[in-house]
């Protein structure tokens, strides 16, 4: 038995620090595959089903190798969990010493300079914001990391954090008077010195987009790069390789300029006027887009005279502000920083407005009070392949959902992975015993105008049998809202609805109630872990095909057609299969979990491609009879 296998053995180091530890063959096999990939300096695609223990399976061989490793996770929550929970367990079990560090994007760290600006601002804040800033000030004197996630009294979602954190646009860098005390600088220094650095995909891609070679300024060189939740990487990378200019960015520039104006430039009244005029134009342009919240194609802007002229006026007002800031920039570093931001935003806005290269997709999105204008690459595969070649490391891509019908072709193509070896390890859970897949007869077609009303009727007896304890997952907010109105009239269980409160609070209430029904869309399809009886049923309204009217998807599908490819079978189906697998994955999270899955889309059996979906979900026992569902839950009560 080698060192790695001994570490995971029933009487090995891990068994001594984890109560009730049981070795898992799939975990050891994956760990050995990671070790071999590192030693042979080749790339690896490692799909590991829920319960395999993939985090330890990639961390342990990476640490034992003695090489510098970067681990990138899908979200900040997973990043915190890995650093604060998993790594300490490994450290306790391992005799080999190693240094680990956590690094997030700059907006996650307190900025002492901007907090001071806010506290001394003459612009004024609401009573609640002023109270929050006072709490942040008090915390700033105690914190060692400056990580806003550690601040208990002001939630991360509170907009007031914008006043106390920095962005790449407004950071003064080494010119900042508080540079020596900067929490971000300290975090980056630890990152440079660490053997294992834990980051997230947004930070990885942000750094990639800043520098064309290696990991740019933010991330140190590494010999191993591990991408966890790798199925999310292509979408994240696509966003970062593009350009987005939004009303919020422009408005923040105007507000920050006004702060600097009142401090040091009141002798330049035209600077204040330029800020006010830009703010007014931003609001006028938002009104020109109309009240509908949507993502739209660029041709809609080009054929709408009011929006087109509004964009031209916006460009002119930004240019006016840039000119005034250039005159004021000699006064202070703060004004110089605002000038550089204005210049950069001007370049980005021009690139979006004048873009006519076939490699890019231009689109817009409207929000309640703001809008964004974006330019996104049609394909990132060649860009990512070049990135990997420039940075000579072993790359490990892992997730519970990377394959479609047991093939990795879709995932590999999305990132241009031509020479990565792929392996899959199934979940150790006994799905045939622990779960039941219910697909009733008589389901309506997804295009039926009464689809949501009808599937709620199909779901009601399932929810009664499960006594609540369910996730009801939707592919659109419109369907969710319709279902909410119907269910409130028909069920006795607590109903929790995405958007009514922060996600973390909804999940906590769901777990505590023990009989709730949670209605959710995309953000609840993945990255949510509810173990035990509180979640015993997952209902999915439709196969999760992305909307064909989405401007980015529409352009990508068109590009594939021009290449002679079949976008439906080569892109839309594989993407939907992976999304469905994520949703299904919410149901069974532990060896003792039991639950029923209901998928309300008749295309599973009435379309030939339905078999690809069925072949990609866990090996559950299947039924079309509601009595089997009732018996399943009755057996649970009798157990």
XYZ file of C-alpha atoms in Angstrom:
639
model
C 0.000 0.000 0.000
C 1.505 3.353 -1.041
C 1.448 6.591 0.975
C -1.696 7.931 -0.678
C -3.725 4.746 -0.255
C -2.524 4.451 3.352
C -3.762 7.974 4.079
C -7.330 7.016 3.056
C -7.249 3.502 4.618
C -9.709 2.427 7.301
C -6.968 2.684 9.918
C -5.081 5.554 8.236
C -4.513 9.174 9.308
C -7.937 10.379 8.101
C -9.733 7.753 10.171
C -8.154 9.186 13.306
C -9.549 12.719 12.800
C -12.981 12.009 11.241
C -15.509 10.306 13.564
C -17.142 7.281 11.931
C -14.758 7.419 8.965
C -15.308 4.770 6.289
C -12.949 4.406 3.306
C -14.524 4.855 -0.148
C -13.035 3.040 -3.113
C -14.040 5.767 -5.573
C -12.348 8.431 -3.440
C -9.064 6.493 -3.361
C -9.248 5.813 -7.122
C -9.801 9.500 -7.862
C -6.945 10.503 -5.532
C -4.626 8.089 -7.347
C -5.742 9.488 -10.737
C -4.940 13.033 -9.555
C -1.553 11.891 -8.244
C -0.734 10.167 -11.540
C -1.783 13.237 -13.568
C 0.480 15.452 -11.437
C 3.446 13.100 -11.677
C 3.025 12.656 -15.439
C 2.246 16.374 -15.952
C -0.941 15.760 -17.915
C -4.423 17.246 -17.630
C -7.334 15.368 -16.029
C -11.133 15.553 -16.211
C -12.464 13.895 -13.040
C -16.202 13.463 -12.605
C -17.115 12.282 -9.112
C -20.694 11.640 -8.056
C -22.217 13.139 -4.908
C -20.763 11.513 -1.790
C -17.503 10.431 -3.400
C -15.483 12.862 -1.298
C -13.833 14.583 -4.254
C -12.507 17.539 -2.224
C -10.184 15.310 -0.195
C -9.502 13.214 -3.299
C -7.861 16.164 -5.052
C -6.465 18.072 -2.058
C -4.515 15.226 -0.449
C -2.471 14.168 -3.523
C -1.851 17.830 -4.412
C -0.451 18.545 -0.942
C 1.565 15.309 -0.748
C 3.161 16.140 -4.116
C 4.950 19.088 -2.496
C 4.057 21.277 -5.497
C 2.383 24.664 -5.400
C -1.349 24.286 -6.026
C -4.241 26.618 -6.806
C -7.781 25.392 -6.115
C -10.595 27.365 -7.746
C -14.186 26.831 -6.572
C -17.490 27.827 -8.141
C -18.628 30.199 -5.395
C -17.303 32.153 -2.422
C -19.381 29.946 -0.086
C -17.649 26.804 -1.371
C -14.328 28.621 -1.142
C -14.917 29.426 2.541
C -16.107 25.874 3.244
C -13.017 24.335 1.655
C -10.597 26.670 3.454
C -12.302 26.784 6.863
C -13.581 23.181 7.103
C -11.808 20.761 4.749
C -8.205 21.994 4.842
C -8.044 22.072 8.685
C -9.134 18.405 8.779
C -6.397 17.436 6.319
C -3.844 19.512 8.206
C -4.753 17.668 11.421
C -4.339 14.288 9.750
C -1.219 15.026 7.708
C 2.324 14.894 9.070
C 3.591 17.022 6.146
C 3.427 20.751 7.014
C 1.939 23.069 4.393
C 0.836 26.698 4.173
C -2.664 27.440 2.867
C -4.181 30.809 1.972
C -7.571 32.159 0.934
C -7.810 34.880 -1.697
C -10.966 36.591 -2.948
C -11.620 39.477 -5.300
C -10.832 42.966 -4.022
C -14.475 43.859 -3.388
C -14.529 41.233 -0.626
C -12.009 43.153 1.499
C -12.522 46.256 3.595
C -10.919 49.346 2.031
C -9.748 51.647 4.804
C -9.356 54.612 2.441
C -12.879 54.404 0.989
C -14.410 53.815 4.434
C -12.696 56.986 5.633
C -13.983 58.856 2.573
C -17.518 57.697 3.275
C -17.395 58.615 6.971
C -16.105 62.086 6.124
C -18.370 62.653 3.114
C -20.558 65.744 2.980
C -23.037 63.988 0.657
C -24.760 62.326 3.596
C -26.300 58.866 4.028
C -29.598 57.475 5.205
C -29.947 56.737 8.912
C -29.555 52.987 8.313
C -26.491 53.412 6.078
C -24.838 55.736 8.580
C -25.439 53.194 11.360
C -23.984 50.391 9.206
C -20.892 52.448 8.348
C -20.340 53.108 12.057
C -20.501 49.364 12.738
C -18.044 48.704 9.904
C -15.693 51.334 11.343
C -15.778 49.628 14.733
C -15.135 46.228 13.124
C -12.244 47.664 11.085
C -10.312 48.177 14.321
C -10.691 44.488 15.282
C -10.458 42.487 12.081
C -7.217 40.828 11.025
C -8.286 39.730 7.525
C -10.695 42.502 6.483
C -12.832 39.827 4.767
C -16.371 41.259 4.737
C -17.794 37.728 5.117
C -16.472 37.780 8.699
C -18.461 40.908 9.630
C -21.531 39.627 11.538
C -23.523 42.857 11.909
C -23.711 44.074 8.295
C -24.725 41.439 5.691
C -22.537 41.045 2.600
C -25.613 41.846 0.489
C -26.009 45.312 2.077
C -25.313 47.956 -0.650
C -23.513 50.097 1.943
C -20.461 47.832 1.511
C -19.792 49.630 -1.772
C -18.749 52.626 0.326
C -16.258 50.543 2.321
C -14.699 48.329 -0.362
C -12.830 49.023 -3.581
C -13.020 47.912 -7.198
C -10.319 47.673 -9.852
C -11.679 51.004 -11.125
C -11.472 53.029 -7.930
C -8.477 51.455 -6.140
C -5.542 53.867 -5.796
C -2.993 51.046 -5.642
C 0.438 51.989 -4.293
C -0.559 55.667 -4.329
C -3.135 55.012 -1.594
C -2.247 56.677 1.721
C -3.457 53.512 3.503
C -1.506 51.109 1.264
C 0.628 49.727 4.128
C -2.506 48.732 6.057
C -4.394 47.390 2.995
C -6.127 44.075 3.722
C -6.107 43.085 0.045
C -2.334 43.622 -0.202
C -1.836 41.458 2.904
C -4.067 38.710 1.452
C -2.143 38.751 -1.832
C 1.171 38.496 0.023
C -0.077 35.392 1.849
C -1.260 34.022 -1.509
C 2.229 34.388 -2.960
C 3.733 32.461 -0.049
C 1.149 29.653 0.168
C 1.603 26.035 -0.883
C -2.160 25.735 -1.425
C -4.138 28.790 -2.543
C -7.944 28.692 -2.529
C -9.648 31.101 -4.951
C -12.899 31.157 -6.968
C -13.664 31.108 -10.686
C -14.472 34.821 -10.790
C -11.035 35.697 -9.446
C -9.313 33.213 -11.763
C -11.083 34.619 -14.815
C -10.724 38.244 -13.743
C -6.981 37.747 -13.542
C -6.914 35.884 -16.843
C -8.727 38.782 -18.502
C -6.217 41.294 -17.068
C -3.081 39.558 -18.338
C -2.478 37.640 -21.552
C 0.354 35.587 -20.054
C 0.218 33.394 -16.958
C -1.842 34.431 -13.962
C -1.185 38.162 -14.195
C -0.648 40.152 -11.033
C -3.200 38.534 -8.766
C -2.349 34.840 -8.710
C 1.053 33.312 -8.108
C 2.535 30.723 -10.414
C 1.402 27.213 -9.581
C 2.372 23.736 -10.699
C -1.124 22.335 -10.140
C -4.423 24.090 -10.942
C -7.580 22.347 -9.698
C -10.936 23.609 -10.981
C -13.770 22.418 -8.734
C -17.370 22.809 -9.956
C -15.700 22.905 -13.373
C -19.026 22.776 -15.239
C -19.441 26.489 -14.345
C -16.084 27.661 -15.681
C -16.936 28.255 -19.361
C -19.839 30.600 -18.539
C -17.811 32.517 -15.954
C -14.874 32.838 -18.351
C -17.138 34.050 -21.157
C -18.381 36.911 -18.973
C -14.889 37.991 -17.962
C -13.376 37.843 -21.426
C -15.995 40.255 -22.660
C -16.667 43.889 -21.781
C -19.592 45.207 -19.768
C -20.366 48.849 -19.095
C -23.303 49.485 -16.815
C -25.312 52.344 -15.413
C -24.050 51.395 -11.941
C -20.373 51.768 -12.957
C -21.008 55.167 -14.531
C -23.106 56.380 -11.624
C -20.483 55.205 -9.122
C -17.852 57.171 -11.065
C -19.969 60.311 -10.826
C -20.591 59.798 -7.086
C -16.918 59.103 -6.295
C -15.894 62.159 -8.321
C -18.292 64.296 -6.295
C -16.748 63.015 -3.048
C -13.305 64.033 -4.310
C -14.716 67.336 -5.640
C -16.087 68.388 -2.257
C -12.788 67.437 -0.604
C -10.311 69.077 -2.957
C -11.802 70.654 -6.107
C -14.651 73.021 -5.252
C -12.885 75.666 -7.338
C -13.851 73.667 -10.458
C -17.682 74.000 -10.639
C -17.799 72.504 -14.166
C -16.602 69.215 -12.690
C -19.679 69.050 -10.466
C -21.934 70.022 -13.373
C -20.436 67.222 -15.524
C -21.153 64.695 -12.743
C -24.758 65.857 -12.405
C -25.315 65.814 -16.181
C -23.922 62.269 -16.475
C -26.223 61.069 -13.671
C -29.249 62.629 -15.401
C -28.361 61.059 -18.737
C -27.998 57.617 -17.126
C -31.532 57.930 -15.720
C -32.939 59.202 -19.024
C -31.385 56.313 -20.928
C -32.795 53.775 -18.459
C -36.252 55.258 -19.088
C -35.719 55.005 -22.851
C -35.274 51.220 -22.524
C -38.815 50.907 -21.147
C -40.153 49.209 -18.022
C -39.659 45.593 -19.153
C -36.753 43.737 -17.501
C -35.006 41.724 -20.217
C -31.861 40.690 -22.060
C -32.041 41.884 -25.643
C -30.159 41.746 -28.934
C -28.144 44.736 -30.097
C -30.242 45.187 -33.225
C -33.122 46.243 -30.940
C -30.977 49.206 -29.864
C -29.992 50.024 -33.444
C -33.641 50.129 -34.531
C -34.788 52.235 -31.559
C -33.985 55.934 -32.260
C -34.544 57.093 -28.667
C -32.119 54.526 -27.217
C -29.543 55.089 -29.991
C -29.546 58.851 -29.484
C -29.501 58.337 -25.701
C -26.360 56.198 -26.017
C -24.677 58.870 -28.125
C -25.573 61.478 -25.511
C -24.256 59.183 -22.745
C -20.943 58.872 -24.586
C -20.725 62.652 -24.929
C -21.496 63.265 -21.231
C -18.872 60.729 -20.186
C -16.363 62.464 -22.443
C -17.248 65.840 -20.862
C -16.630 64.417 -17.400
C -13.340 62.881 -18.570
C -12.129 66.273 -19.828
C -13.015 67.952 -16.518
C -11.350 65.157 -14.537
C -8.176 65.497 -16.593
C -7.990 69.155 -15.546
C -8.621 68.221 -11.898
C -6.386 65.138 -11.829
C -3.263 67.127 -10.932
C -4.784 68.057 -7.554
C -4.949 64.654 -5.765
C -4.454 60.935 -6.302
C -8.173 60.441 -5.738
C -9.085 62.731 -8.650
C -6.344 61.185 -10.787
C -7.868 57.744 -10.105
C -11.319 59.007 -11.147
C -9.812 60.412 -14.361
C -8.237 57.029 -15.217
C -11.564 55.293 -14.517
C -13.424 57.713 -16.781
C -10.876 57.170 -19.551
C -11.133 53.380 -19.261
C -14.943 53.427 -19.206
C -14.844 55.635 -22.305
C -12.614 53.115 -24.111
C -14.879 50.232 -23.093
C -18.077 52.022 -24.113
C -16.536 52.907 -27.470
C -15.463 49.266 -28.015
C -19.035 48.103 -27.401
C -20.733 50.782 -29.500
C -18.366 50.476 -32.459
C -17.877 46.680 -32.389
C -18.601 44.950 -35.704
C -16.175 42.014 -35.522
C -17.901 38.668 -36.054
C -16.068 37.186 -33.054
C -18.218 39.085 -30.571
C -21.847 39.195 -29.440
C -23.298 42.553 -28.403
C -26.344 42.676 -26.137
C -28.021 44.665 -23.379
C -29.828 43.901 -20.153
C -32.238 46.058 -18.180
C -32.701 45.883 -14.417
C -35.155 47.673 -12.150
C -33.171 50.927 -12.005
C -30.114 50.233 -14.142
C -28.927 48.712 -17.416
C -25.799 47.048 -18.778
C -24.255 47.016 -22.264
C -22.073 44.000 -23.057
C -19.730 42.515 -25.608
C -19.153 38.759 -25.174
C -16.931 36.362 -27.157
C -18.806 33.793 -29.235
C -16.279 31.093 -28.350
C -13.737 30.927 -25.516
C -12.268 27.496 -26.274
C -9.273 28.766 -28.273
C -8.623 31.529 -25.707
C -8.663 29.080 -22.806
C -6.477 26.564 -24.621
C -3.891 29.318 -25.212
C -4.106 30.322 -21.543
C -3.364 26.763 -20.418
C -0.451 26.461 -22.834
C 1.097 29.703 -21.587
C 0.910 28.540 -18.004
C 2.670 25.187 -17.686
C 0.772 23.472 -14.900
C -1.173 20.254 -14.453
C -4.872 21.125 -14.706
C -7.511 19.022 -12.943
C -11.161 19.708 -13.791
C -13.665 18.154 -11.409
C -17.401 18.228 -10.694
C -20.281 15.838 -10.104
C -21.661 16.795 -13.547
C -19.227 16.933 -16.458
C -20.469 14.124 -18.709
C -23.486 13.711 -20.954
C -24.543 10.076 -21.401
C -21.124 9.091 -19.959
C -19.138 11.188 -22.478
C -17.022 14.289 -21.755
C -17.115 15.670 -25.282
C -19.355 18.679 -24.535
C -17.298 19.824 -21.540
C -13.950 19.308 -23.276
C -15.076 21.275 -26.343
C -16.331 24.198 -24.244
C -12.794 24.806 -22.903
C -10.743 23.532 -25.833
C -9.370 20.538 -23.913
C -7.903 18.388 -26.656
C -5.569 16.193 -24.626
C -7.162 15.790 -21.179
C -7.904 12.279 -19.955
C -11.390 11.764 -18.502
C -12.552 9.436 -15.711
C -15.853 9.090 -13.903
C -16.619 7.638 -10.474
C -20.225 6.959 -9.527
C -21.771 8.087 -6.261
C -21.569 5.524 -3.452
C -25.243 6.103 -2.667
C -27.744 3.315 -3.315
C -30.139 5.272 -5.544
C -32.318 2.244 -6.327
C -33.007 1.831 -2.614
C -32.890 5.464 -1.488
C -34.916 7.145 -4.237
C -37.832 6.923 -6.626
C -38.155 8.677 -10.009
C -41.819 9.495 -10.673
C -42.865 10.502 -14.194
C -46.676 10.468 -14.383
C -48.814 9.819 -17.454
C -50.834 12.595 -19.073
C -48.421 15.478 -18.546
C -49.135 18.564 -20.711
C -46.762 19.766 -23.421
C -44.371 22.484 -22.216
C -45.849 24.916 -24.772
C -49.376 24.455 -23.364
C -50.578 27.820 -21.953
C -51.973 25.913 -18.941
C -48.742 23.971 -18.387
C -47.848 25.371 -14.949
C -51.428 25.146 -13.666
C -51.629 21.507 -14.780
C -48.288 20.381 -13.362
C -49.166 21.937 -10.001
C -52.155 19.567 -9.966
C -49.771 16.655 -10.653
C -47.442 17.872 -7.910
C -50.102 18.252 -5.172
C -50.541 14.528 -4.367
C -46.741 14.138 -4.318
C -46.399 17.071 -1.890
C -49.136 15.594 0.303
C -47.379 12.212 0.331
C -44.017 13.800 1.135
C -45.614 16.059 3.795
C -43.989 19.100 2.237
C -40.187 18.758 2.562
C -39.714 19.645 -1.109
C -37.810 21.768 -3.585
C -40.039 22.788 -6.503
C -37.582 23.957 -9.172
C -38.564 26.054 -12.204
C -36.898 27.073 -15.452
C -38.435 30.583 -15.376
C -39.447 33.199 -12.801
C -42.803 33.591 -14.535
C -43.691 29.925 -13.938
C -42.480 30.184 -10.328
C -44.745 33.158 -9.631
C -47.753 31.446 -11.204
C -47.115 28.280 -9.173
C -46.758 30.323 -5.981
C -50.238 31.829 -6.396
C -51.759 28.402 -7.058
C -49.979 26.603 -4.212
C -50.847 29.227 -1.588
C -54.494 28.353 -2.131
C -54.015 24.596 -2.024
C -51.358 23.546 0.521
C -51.041 23.694 4.308
C -47.232 23.578 4.434
C -44.906 26.597 4.772
C -44.156 28.058 1.337
C -40.738 29.691 0.837
C -40.139 31.612 -2.382
C -36.848 32.615 -3.985
C -36.442 36.381 -3.984
C -38.633 37.001 -0.947
C -35.573 36.884 1.337
C -31.836 36.251 0.955
C -30.982 32.734 -0.197
C -29.104 31.782 2.988
C -32.056 32.811 5.185
C -34.524 30.851 3.045
C -32.351 27.729 3.250
C -31.958 28.058 6.998
C -35.724 28.402 7.448
C -36.310 25.446 5.102
C -34.045 23.218 7.196
C -35.538 24.382 10.500
C -39.198 24.040 9.509
C -38.926 20.368 8.538
C -42.011 20.459 6.276
C -41.557 23.466 3.987
C -41.841 23.702 0.207
C -39.244 25.938 -1.408
C -39.881 27.387 -4.868
C -36.674 28.268 -6.729
C -35.150 28.926 -10.125
C -31.559 28.695 -11.389
C -29.675 29.529 -8.172
C -31.322 26.650 -6.300
C -30.566 24.051 -8.969
C -26.969 23.726 -7.783
C -24.604 24.521 -4.922
C -27.313 23.812 -2.313
C -26.757 21.042 0.228
C -29.725 20.021 2.411
C -29.162 16.675 4.111
C -31.681 14.652 6.075
C -35.454 14.484 6.085
C -36.049 18.218 5.571
C -35.584 17.666 1.813
C -37.296 14.472 0.694
C -38.740 15.502 -2.657
C -37.478 17.409 -5.702
C -39.961 18.503 -8.385
C -38.686 19.923 -11.685
C -41.109 21.652 -14.031
C -39.309 21.340 -17.398
C -36.117 20.086 -18.966
C -33.811 23.078 -18.389
C -33.138 24.215 -21.946
C -31.752 27.751 -22.023
C -34.092 30.276 -23.608
C -33.442 30.352 -27.388
C -34.312 34.066 -27.343
C -31.320 34.849 -25.124
C -29.082 37.053 -27.303
C -25.813 35.361 -26.331
C -27.135 31.836 -26.860
C -28.852 32.852 -30.108
C -25.583 34.206 -31.521
C -23.626 31.126 -30.459
C -26.164 28.782 -32.030
C -26.054 30.824 -35.237
C -22.250 30.586 -35.321
C -22.442 26.806 -34.916
C -24.934 26.555 -37.780
C -22.592 28.534 -40.029
C -19.873 25.986 -39.208
C -22.156 23.172 -40.399
C -22.838 21.898 -36.865
C -26.155 20.919 -35.275
C -26.455 23.349 -32.330
C -29.459 21.609 -30.772
C -27.754 18.239 -30.403
C -24.207 19.513 -29.965
C -24.860 22.378 -27.536
C -28.424 22.823 -26.279
C -29.105 19.230 -25.261
C -25.734 18.660 -23.531
C -26.075 21.940 -21.596
C -29.622 21.030 -20.532
C -28.549 17.526 -19.467
C -25.856 18.932 -17.165
C -28.316 21.479 -15.718
C -30.875 18.709 -15.063
C -28.236 16.565 -13.370
C -27.460 19.469 -11.051
C -31.138 19.852 -10.130
C -31.575 16.117 -9.543
C -28.421 16.187 -7.422
C -30.200 18.209 -4.716
C -32.247 15.154 -3.678
C -29.808 12.597 -2.231
C -26.917 14.169 -0.323
C -26.064 11.451 2.224
C -26.159 7.665 2.715
C -29.266 7.971 4.908
C -31.248 10.351 2.641
C -34.425 9.122 0.937
C -36.529 10.965 -1.594
C -38.764 11.172 -4.651
C -37.930 12.965 -7.901
C -40.755 14.249 -10.114
C -39.895 15.609 -13.560
C -42.986 17.134 -15.200
C -41.748 17.282 -18.811
C -43.308 14.671 -21.156
C -40.409 15.084 -23.614
C -38.423 12.651 -21.448
C -40.364 9.808 -23.054
C -41.934 11.417 -26.128
C -38.767 12.723 -27.795
C -35.854 10.590 -28.947
C -33.403 12.860 -27.168
C -35.198 12.187 -23.880
C -33.130 9.032 -23.527
C -29.953 11.151 -23.235
C -31.442 12.773 -20.139
C -32.552 9.448 -18.677
C -29.120 7.926 -19.308
C -27.477 10.808 -17.441
C -29.410 10.752 -14.157
C -28.597 8.371 -11.276
C -29.927 4.777 -11.481
C -33.177 5.429 -9.596
C -36.136 3.082 -9.502
C -38.783 4.524 -11.869
C -42.556 4.619 -11.761
C -45.532 6.277 -13.450
C -47.977 5.418 -10.639
C -48.726 7.866 -7.796
C -49.482 4.918 -5.516
C -45.813 3.945 -5.646
C -44.954 7.435 -4.415
C -47.414 7.132 -1.540
C -46.029 3.687 -0.662
C -42.454 5.032 -0.731
C -43.248 7.683 1.874
C -45.486 5.334 3.869
C -42.561 2.935 4.195
C -40.472 5.814 5.503
C -43.037 6.508 8.244
C -43.241 2.836 9.185
C -39.452 2.430 9.338
